[in-house]
Amino acid sequence: MQPSSRSNFARIAMIIDCFDEVNTPRKSAEIIDLLETSRATGFGLIRALVKSGWLERVDHGIVRLGHKATQLIHIPLEIDQALKDTSQFMKISGTVRTDRQPDRSTANEWRPELIRLVDTTSYKRPGPYRIAFANASLGNPWRKAMLASMRYAERLHGDLIARFDVSDAGDDAKTQLAQVNQFIEDGIDLLIVSQTRFDDKELSDRLSEIADTGLPIIAVDRRPDVPDALVSFVTASDRRIGWVSAMWMAERLNGQGRVWMLSGLEGASPAIRRQSAALAGFANFPGIKIEAVNYTSWTEEGGYNAVDRLLADGAEIPDGVWCDSGLQGIGSLRRFLEEGKALPAHTGGDVNQMYKLALHHKLPFVAVDYPAAMGARAIDIAIDILSGNRVASRLEVPVQVVLPRGSETPSVAADIWAETHVRWELPDNTILSQGPSLRTRAAQIEADNP
Amino acid sequence: MSENNAYDRAVAQFEAVATAPSEHIISNPAQLSRQANLARATGYRLALLAEAQSVLQREPTGTYRCGSLLLRAGLSALGFGNFAFIAPPLLVELRQSANLTAFLYVISDGTLRIGPYSLGRSSDFVRPNALYQAHSYDPVQAGDQGTLEISCTMPDQTKTQRMTILHGAQSKAGCCGLGLMLPPHLQTVSETGKRALTLAVKRFSAASKERTNED
């Protein structure tokens, strides 16, 4: 038997994962074959797992998952807040609302794709894999953070990835099409795409052609208008971002007031969905008047200019500014700060600077972070597909509602307090939802400034 | 053979790493090493391995939590592995709709066990305990669509937790469904919450049937 480079930790994980959904007993010899290790090591590990209760012996040389494994069902699906430091998370006397209402009827839009599994056995091939990412752009800090998250996952999967090539289309559909064609010409095992424009027919058609040749395609963040071409779509609930932020603002304003809406990039699928969900949320409050809807390209400059134009046209400072991200929210805030008057309530998180500004100026705001960590999940899904594991047709990375203490409204509760979410020690353009790649960056800064 | 050989140690390390996030908030490999009582270098190596193998998963904030491999193994060990993919998105959706802690329960060998859960927020925050194992409750019949209130008493008899559960699916291993935990200030789930639960269970049942047919 050729010695395997796998560690015993990885072998144990493989043993625990090799039983079917009803825990059908398996022969020890059969399990050892999966491990690609010596019989002595395989039997040694199985004996140790039986001894500790992870496996149980049902007959001579036949085992299945044991009582210790049954205890694993009790798992939180998100961070378990009960374990958090109570002084930070629970001791908020006087600010907890007990009159909270469940979300109103259209708060959530269930997507059956979330529990629809795709059989990927036809895409299974031996590694290491060549993966390419046709990125819409690297034009703002969020997109850079998503790429950092992907790079983190690339390192994590180490020897399973031979190459991970990335292109930057600069939000230009024609450039992206050329880059996708170049990837195909170079020869790849899987394509990840974040499309410049949802309605770009030329690229969508090309992706359909590529999918027909049997090459698996995943979309991340921004999808094309050809769902059948995709094996999976990794995203977060844009609807929830739009809805929750609109509900918070309307309730914060007691259902009365003038609101300006600053959306992201015109034509990009997240911007379309967030805006439409927010408009549906505001529609529940007849006293809320939407005075302006502008696009900002998800840039600070775009946010600043949009507010500047409105003020220059003689508009009065509104009661609220709905932003689908803090990327443009920062620009909006900066422009209002120049006015030197009371700041209107804002929405939009993502960027560290948005939190810093909002907390510093005691601004009423809600942030629903769009997780840049979805980049790493896209790489995980890519590995799963090429390994022949079933994957969900749509995977939503949870979004977190971030509020300053005392800012909860009847239907919007905080997942995390802004005061604990902000990272005062990190640069302004840091994206806080990028997962462990942020830690790497934090560690880097600490190393640079011992 | 030694009582504590290399394989026993490997299993002990696996267990320490896999269970560490259920006891403490762990934000980086150094904390994981400390929590699992491992040398720093070993802890770093195992943290990366655990994440790559889906034994652990990391939140967008970087915090560790138990990964999909463990959830799948736990449910499979009880014969309910079919639900490992279906339950998580449904539970998160249910929690968001009802604003209460939502959970999957399974009943096998006459015992109700609380499975994966999505936590409610702020005042509706209830963290279910793994020891909520009800042995005496009205039997839930297959196809039962009624909501029922049950009490689960902790072994030390000091805590009783009210919850509303709704039967969702029947398998060879027993039956299972979804539920909502009631915080102390609530006597009952609101009508909106009940509607959300009914809808989630309906989706859960349909998806379970689909999966069973596929298999």
Coordinates of N, CA, C and O in Angstrom, one line a residue, chain A residues 254-380:
Chain A
N254 N -41.4 56.0 12.7 CA -42.8 55.9 13.2 C -43.8 55.9 12.0 O -44.9 56.5 12.1
G255 N -43.3 55.4 10.9 CA -44.2 55.3 9.7 C -44.4 56.6 9.0 O -45.3 56.6 8.1
Q256 N -43.7 57.7 9.3 CA -43.9 59.0 8.7 C -42.6 59.6 8.3 O -41.7 59.6 9.1
G257 N -42.4 60.0 7.0 CA -41.2 60.7 6.7 C -40.8 60.6 5.3 O -41.4 59.9 4.5
R258 N -39.8 61.4 4.9 CA -39.3 61.5 3.6 C -38.0 60.6 3.5 O -37.1 60.8 4.3
V259 N -37.9 59.8 2.5 CA -36.8 58.9 2.4 C -36.1 59.0 1.0 O -36.9 59.1 0.0
W260 N -34.8 59.0 1.0 CA -34.1 58.9 -0.3 C -33.5 57.5 -0.4 O -33.0 57.0 0.6
M261 N -33.5 57.0 -1.6 CA -33.0 55.6 -1.8 C -31.7 55.7 -2.6 O -31.8 56.2 -3.7
L262 N -30.6 55.1 -2.1 CA -29.4 55.1 -2.9 C -29.1 53.6 -3.1 O -28.6 52.9 -2.2
S263 N -29.3 53.1 -4.3 CA -29.0 51.7 -4.7 C -27.6 51.6 -5.2 O -26.9 52.6 -5.4
G264 N -27.2 50.3 -5.4 CA -25.8 50.1 -5.8 C -25.6 50.3 -7.3 O -25.8 51.4 -7.8
L265 N -25.3 49.2 -8.0 CA -24.9 49.3 -9.4 C -26.2 49.0 -10.2 O -26.8 47.9 -10.1
E266 N -26.6 49.9 -11.1 CA -27.8 49.7 -11.9 C -27.6 48.4 -12.8 O -26.5 48.3 -13.4
G267 N -28.5 47.5 -12.7 CA -28.5 46.3 -13.6 C -27.9 45.1 -12.9 O -28.0 44.0 -13.3
A268 N -27.2 45.3 -11.7 CA -26.6 44.2 -11.0 C -27.7 43.5 -10.2 O -28.5 44.2 -9.6
S269 N -27.7 42.2 -10.2 CA -28.8 41.4 -9.6 C -29.0 41.8 -8.1 O -30.2 41.9 -7.7
P270 N -28.0 41.9 -7.3 CA -28.2 42.2 -5.9 C -28.9 43.5 -5.7 O -29.8 43.7 -4.9
A271 N -28.5 44.5 -6.5 CA -29.1 45.9 -6.4 C -30.6 45.8 -6.8 O -31.4 46.5 -6.1
I272 N -30.9 45.1 -7.8 CA -32.3 45.0 -8.2 C -33.2 44.4 -7.1 O -34.2 44.9 -6.7
R273 N -32.7 43.2 -6.6 CA -33.5 42.5 -5.6 C -33.6 43.3 -4.3 O -34.7 43.3 -3.6
R274 N -32.5 43.9 -3.8 CA -32.6 44.7 -2.6 C -33.6 45.9 -2.7 O -34.3 46.1 -1.8
Q275 N -33.5 46.5 -3.8 CA -34.3 47.7 -4.0 C -35.8 47.3 -4.1 O -36.7 47.9 -3.5
S276 N -36.1 46.2 -4.8 CA -37.5 45.8 -4.9 C -38.0 45.3 -3.5 O -39.2 45.6 -3.2
A277 N -37.2 44.7 -2.7 CA -37.7 44.2 -1.4 C -37.9 45.5 -0.5 O -38.8 45.5 0.3
A278 N -37.0 46.4 -0.6 CA -37.1 47.6 0.2 C -38.4 48.4 -0.2 O -39.1 48.8 0.7
L279 N -38.6 48.5 -1.4 CA -39.9 49.2 -1.9 C -41.1 48.5 -1.4 O -42.1 49.1 -0.9
A280 N -41.1 47.1 -1.4 CA -42.2 46.4 -0.9 C -42.4 46.6 0.6 O -43.5 46.7 1.1
G281 N -41.2 46.7 1.3 CA -41.3 47.0 2.8 C -41.9 48.4 3.1 O -42.8 48.6 3.9
F282 N -41.4 49.4 2.4 CA -41.9 50.8 2.5 C -43.4 50.9 2.2 O -44.1 51.7 2.8
A283 N -43.8 50.0 1.3 CA -45.2 50.1 0.8 C -46.2 49.8 1.9 O -47.4 50.1 1.9
N284 N -45.7 49.2 3.0 CA -46.6 48.9 4.2 C -46.8 50.1 5.0 O -47.7 50.1 5.9
F285 N -46.1 51.2 4.7 CA -46.3 52.4 5.5 C -46.7 53.6 4.6 O -45.8 54.2 4.0
P286 N -48.0 53.9 4.5 CA -48.4 55.0 3.6 C -47.8 56.3 3.9 O -47.7 57.2 3.0
G287 N -47.4 56.5 5.2 CA -46.8 57.8 5.5 C -45.4 58.0 5.1 O -44.8 59.1 5.3
I288 N -44.7 56.9 4.6 CA -43.3 57.1 4.1 C -43.4 57.5 2.6 O -44.0 56.8 1.8
K289 N -42.7 58.6 2.4 CA -42.7 59.1 1.0 C -41.3 58.9 0.4 O -40.3 59.4 0.9
I290 N -41.2 58.1 -0.7 CA -39.9 57.9 -1.4 C -39.7 59.1 -2.3 O -40.4 59.2 -3.3
E291 N -38.7 60.0 -2.0 CA -38.6 61.2 -2.8 C -37.6 61.0 -3.9 O -37.7 61.8 -4.9
A292 N -36.6 60.1 -3.8 CA -35.6 60.0 -4.8 C -35.1 58.5 -4.8 O -34.9 57.9 -3.8
V293 N -34.8 58.0 -6.0 CA -34.1 56.7 -6.1 C -32.9 57.0 -7.1 O -33.0 57.4 -8.2
N294 N -31.7 56.7 -6.5 CA -30.5 57.0 -7.3 C -29.6 55.7 -7.3 O -29.7 54.9 -6.4
Y295 N -28.7 55.6 -8.3 CA -27.7 54.6 -8.3 C -26.3 55.1 -8.1 O -26.0 56.3 -8.5
T296 N -25.5 54.4 -7.4 CA -24.2 54.9 -6.9 C -23.0 54.0 -7.3 O -21.9 54.3 -6.9
S297 N -23.2 53.0 -8.0 CA -22.2 52.0 -8.4 C -21.4 51.4 -7.2 O -20.3 51.0 -7.3
W298 N -22.1 51.5 -6.1 CA -21.5 50.9 -4.8 C -20.1 51.6 -4.5 O -19.2 50.9 -4.2
T299 N -20.1 52.9 -4.7 CA -18.8 53.6 -4.4 C -19.1 54.8 -3.5 O -20.2 55.3 -3.5
E300 N -18.1 55.1 -2.7 CA -18.3 56.3 -1.8 C -18.6 57.5 -2.6 O -19.4 58.3 -2.2
E301 N -17.8 57.7 -3.7 CA -18.0 58.8 -4.6 C -19.4 58.9 -5.1 O -20.1 59.9 -5.2
G302 N -20.0 57.7 -5.5 CA -21.3 57.6 -6.0 C -22.3 58.1 -5.0 O -23.3 58.8 -5.3
G303 N -22.2 57.7 -3.7 CA -23.1 58.1 -2.7 C -23.0 59.5 -2.4 O -24.0 60.2 -2.2
Y304 N -21.7 60.1 -2.4 CA -21.5 61.5 -2.1 C -22.2 62.3 -3.2 O -23.0 63.3 -2.9
N305 N -21.9 61.9 -4.5 CA -22.4 62.7 -5.6 C -24.0 62.7 -5.7 O -24.6 63.7 -6.0
A306 N -24.6 61.5 -5.4 CA -26.0 61.4 -5.4 C -26.7 62.4 -4.4 O -27.6 63.1 -4.8
V307 N -26.1 62.4 -3.2 CA -26.7 63.3 -2.2 C -26.4 64.8 -2.6 O -27.3 65.6 -2.4
D308 N -25.2 65.0 -3.1 CA -24.8 66.3 -3.5 C -25.8 66.9 -4.5 O -26.2 68.1 -4.4
R309 N -26.1 66.1 -5.5 CA -27.0 66.5 -6.6 C -28.4 66.9 -6.0 O -29.0 67.9 -6.4
L310 N -28.9 66.0 -5.1 CA -30.2 66.2 -4.6 C -30.2 67.5 -3.8 O -31.2 68.3 -3.9
L311 N -29.2 67.7 -3.0 CA -29.1 69.0 -2.2 C -29.0 70.2 -3.0 O -29.6 71.2 -2.8
A312 N -28.2 70.0 -4.1 CA -28.0 71.2 -5.0 C -29.3 71.6 -5.7 O -29.5 72.7 -6.1
D313 N -30.1 70.5 -5.9 CA -31.4 70.8 -6.6 C -32.4 71.5 -5.6 O -33.6 71.7 -5.9
G314 N -32.0 71.7 -4.4 CA -32.8 72.4 -3.4 C -33.6 71.5 -2.5 O -34.5 72.0 -1.8
A315 N -33.4 70.2 -2.6 CA -34.1 69.3 -1.7 C -33.8 69.6 -0.2 O -32.6 69.9 0.1
E316 N -34.8 69.4 0.6 CA -34.5 69.5 2.1 C -33.9 68.2 2.6 O -34.1 67.2 2.0
I317 N -33.1 68.3 3.6 CA -32.5 67.1 4.2 C -33.7 66.1 4.6 O -34.6 66.5 5.2
P318 N -33.6 64.9 4.1 CA -34.7 63.9 4.3 C -34.6 63.4 5.8 O -33.7 63.6 6.5
D319 N -35.7 62.6 6.1 CA -35.7 62.0 7.4 C -34.9 60.7 7.4 O -34.4 60.3 8.5
G320 N -34.7 60.1 6.3 CA -34.0 58.8 6.2 C -33.3 58.6 4.8 O -33.8 59.1 3.8
V321 N -32.2 58.0 4.8 CA -31.5 57.6 3.6 C -31.3 56.1 3.6 O -30.6 55.6 4.4
W322 N -32.0 55.5 2.7 CA -31.9 54.0 2.6 C -30.7 53.7 1.6 O -30.8 54.1 0.4
C323 N -29.7 53.0 2.1 CA -28.6 52.6 1.2 C -28.6 51.1 1.2 O -28.7 50.5 2.3
D324 N -28.3 50.4 0.1 CA -28.3 49.0 0.1 C -27.0 48.4 0.6 O -26.8 47.2 0.7
S325 N -26.0 49.4 0.8 CA -24.7 49.0 1.3 C -24.1 50.2 1.9 O -24.4 51.4 1.5
G326 N -23.1 50.0 2.8 CA -22.4 51.1 3.4 C -21.3 51.6 2.4 O -20.7 52.7 2.6
L327 N -21.1 50.9 1.3 CA -20.1 51.3 0.3 C -20.4 52.7 -0.2 O -19.6 53.5 -0.3
Q328 N -21.7 52.9 -0.5 CA -22.1 54.3 -0.9 C -22.6 55.1 0.3 O -22.7 56.3 0.3
G329 N -23.0 54.3 1.4 CA -23.5 55.0 2.6 C -22.5 56.0 3.2 O -22.8 57.0 3.7
I330 N -21.2 55.6 3.1 CA -20.1 56.4 3.6 C -20.1 57.8 2.9 O -20.1 58.9 3.5
G331 N -20.3 57.7 1.6 CA -20.3 59.0 0.8 C -21.5 59.8 1.2 O -21.3 61.1 1.3
S332 N -22.6 59.2 1.3 CA -23.8 59.9 1.7 C -23.6 60.6 3.1 O -23.9 61.8 3.2
L333 N -23.1 59.9 4.0 CA -22.9 60.4 5.3 C -21.9 61.6 5.3 O -22.1 62.6 5.9
R334 N -20.9 61.4 4.5 CA -19.9 62.5 4.4 C -20.5 63.8 3.9 O -20.2 64.9 4.4
R335 N -21.4 63.6 2.9 CA -22.0 64.8 2.4 C -22.9 65.5 3.4 O -22.9 66.7 3.5
F336 N -23.7 64.7 4.1 CA -24.5 65.3 5.1 C -23.8 65.9 6.3 O -24.2 66.9 6.8
L337 N -22.6 65.3 6.6 CA -21.8 65.9 7.7 C -21.3 67.3 7.3 O -21.2 68.2 8.1
E338 N -21.1 67.5 6.0 CA -20.6 68.8 5.5 C -21.7 69.9 5.7 O -21.4 71.1 5.8
E339 N -23.0 69.4 5.7 CA -24.1 70.4 5.9 C -24.1 70.9 7.4 O -24.7 71.9 7.6
G340 N -23.6 70.1 8.3 CA -23.5 70.5 9.7 C -24.8 70.5 10.4 O -25.0 71.2 11.4
K341 N -25.8 69.8 9.8 CA -27.1 69.7 10.5 C -27.3 68.3 11.0 O -26.5 67.5 10.9
A342 N -28.5 68.1 11.6 CA -28.8 66.8 12.2 C -28.8 65.7 11.0 O -29.3 66.0 9.9
L343 N -28.1 64.6 11.3 CA -28.0 63.6 10.3 C -29.3 62.8 10.2 O -29.8 62.4 11.2
P344 N -29.7 62.5 8.9 CA -30.8 61.6 8.8 C -30.5 60.1 9.1 O -29.3 59.8 9.0
A345 N -31.5 59.3 9.5 CA -31.2 57.9 9.8 C -30.7 57.3 8.5 O -31.1 57.6 7.4
H346 N -29.8 56.3 8.6 CA -29.2 55.7 7.5 C -29.3 54.2 7.6 O -29.4 53.6 8.7
T347 N -29.2 53.5 6.4 CA -29.0 52.0 6.4 C -27.8 51.7 5.6 O -27.3 52.5 4.8
G348 N -27.3 50.5 5.8 CA -26.1 50.0 5.0 C -24.9 49.8 5.8 O -24.4 50.8 6.5
G349 N -24.3 48.6 5.8 CA -23.2 48.3 6.6 C -22.0 48.0 5.7 O -21.5 48.8 4.9
D350 N -21.5 46.7 5.9 CA -20.4 46.2 5.1 C -19.0 46.7 5.5 O -18.1 46.0 5.8
V351 N -18.9 48.1 5.4 CA -17.5 48.7 5.5 C -17.3 49.2 6.9 O -18.2 49.8 7.5
N352 N -16.1 48.9 7.4 CA -15.7 49.3 8.8 C -16.0 50.8 9.0 O -16.5 51.2 10.1
Q353 N -15.7 51.6 8.0 CA -15.8 53.0 8.1 C -17.2 53.5 8.4 O -17.5 54.5 9.1
M354 N -18.2 52.8 7.8 CA -19.6 53.1 8.0 C -19.9 52.9 9.5 O -20.6 53.8 10.0
Y355 N -19.4 51.9 10.1 CA -19.7 51.7 11.5 C -19.0 52.7 12.3 O -19.6 53.2 13.3
K356 N -17.8 53.0 12.0 CA -17.0 54.0 12.7 C -17.7 55.4 12.7 O -17.9 56.0 13.7
L357 N -18.1 55.8 11.5 CA -18.8 57.1 11.3 C -20.1 57.1 12.1 O -20.4 58.1 12.8
A358 N -20.9 56.0 11.9 CA -22.2 56.0 12.5 C -22.2 56.0 14.0 O -22.9 56.8 14.7
L359 N -21.3 55.3 14.6 CA -21.2 55.2 16.0 C -20.6 56.5 16.6 O -21.0 57.0 17.6
H360 N -19.6 57.0 15.9 CA -18.9 58.3 16.3 C -20.0 59.4 16.4 O -20.0 60.2 17.3
H361 N -20.8 59.5 15.3 CA -21.8 60.6 15.3 C -23.1 60.2 15.9 O -24.1 61.0 15.7
K362 N -23.2 59.1 16.5 CA -24.4 58.6 17.2 C -25.6 58.6 16.2 O -26.7 59.1 16.5
L363 N -25.3 58.1 15.0 CA -26.3 58.1 14.0 C -27.3 57.0 14.1 O -26.8 55.8 14.4
P364 N -28.6 57.2 14.0 CA -29.5 56.1 14.0 C -29.3 55.3 12.7 O -29.4 55.9 11.6
F365 N -28.9 54.0 12.8 CA -28.7 53.3 11.6 C -28.9 51.8 11.8 O -28.8 51.3 12.9
V366 N -29.2 51.1 10.7 CA -29.1 49.6 10.7 C -28.2 49.2 9.6 O -28.2 49.8 8.5
A367 N -27.5 48.1 9.8 CA -26.7 47.5 8.8 C -27.0 46.1 8.6 O -27.2 45.4 9.6
V368 N -27.1 45.6 7.4 CA -27.3 44.2 7.2 C -26.2 43.8 6.3 O -26.2 44.0 5.1
D369 N -25.1 43.2 6.9 CA -23.9 42.9 6.1 C -24.1 41.9 5.1 O -24.7 40.8 5.4
Y370 N -23.7 42.2 3.9 CA -23.7 41.2 2.8 C -22.4 40.5 2.9 O -21.3 41.0 2.7
P371 N -22.4 39.2 3.2 CA -21.2 38.5 3.6 C -20.2 38.2 2.5 O -20.5 37.4 1.6
A372 N -19.1 38.9 2.6 CA -18.0 38.6 1.6 C -17.5 37.2 1.7 O -16.8 36.7 0.9
A373 N -17.7 36.6 2.9 CA -17.3 35.2 3.2 C -17.9 34.2 2.2 O -17.5 33.0 2.2
M374 N -18.9 34.7 1.4 CA -19.5 33.8 0.4 C -18.4 33.3 -0.6 O -18.6 32.3 -1.3
G375 N -17.3 34.1 -0.8 CA -16.3 33.7 -1.7 C -15.7 32.3 -1.3 O -15.5 31.4 -2.1
A376 N -15.4 32.1 0.0 CA -14.9 30.9 0.4 C -15.9 29.7 0.2 O -15.5 28.6 -0.1
R377 N -17.1 30.0 0.4 CA -18.2 29.0 0.3 C -18.2 28.5 -1.2 O -18.5 27.4 -1.5
A378 N -18.0 29.5 -2.1 CA -18.0 29.1 -3.5 C -16.9 28.2 -3.8 O -17.1 27.2 -4.6
I379 N -15.7 28.4 -3.2 CA -14.6 27.4 -3.5 C -15.0 26.1 -2.8 O -14.7 25.0 -3.5
D380 N -15.5 26.1 -1.7 CA -15.9 24.8 -1.0 C -16.9 24.0 -1.9 O -16.8 22.8 -2.1

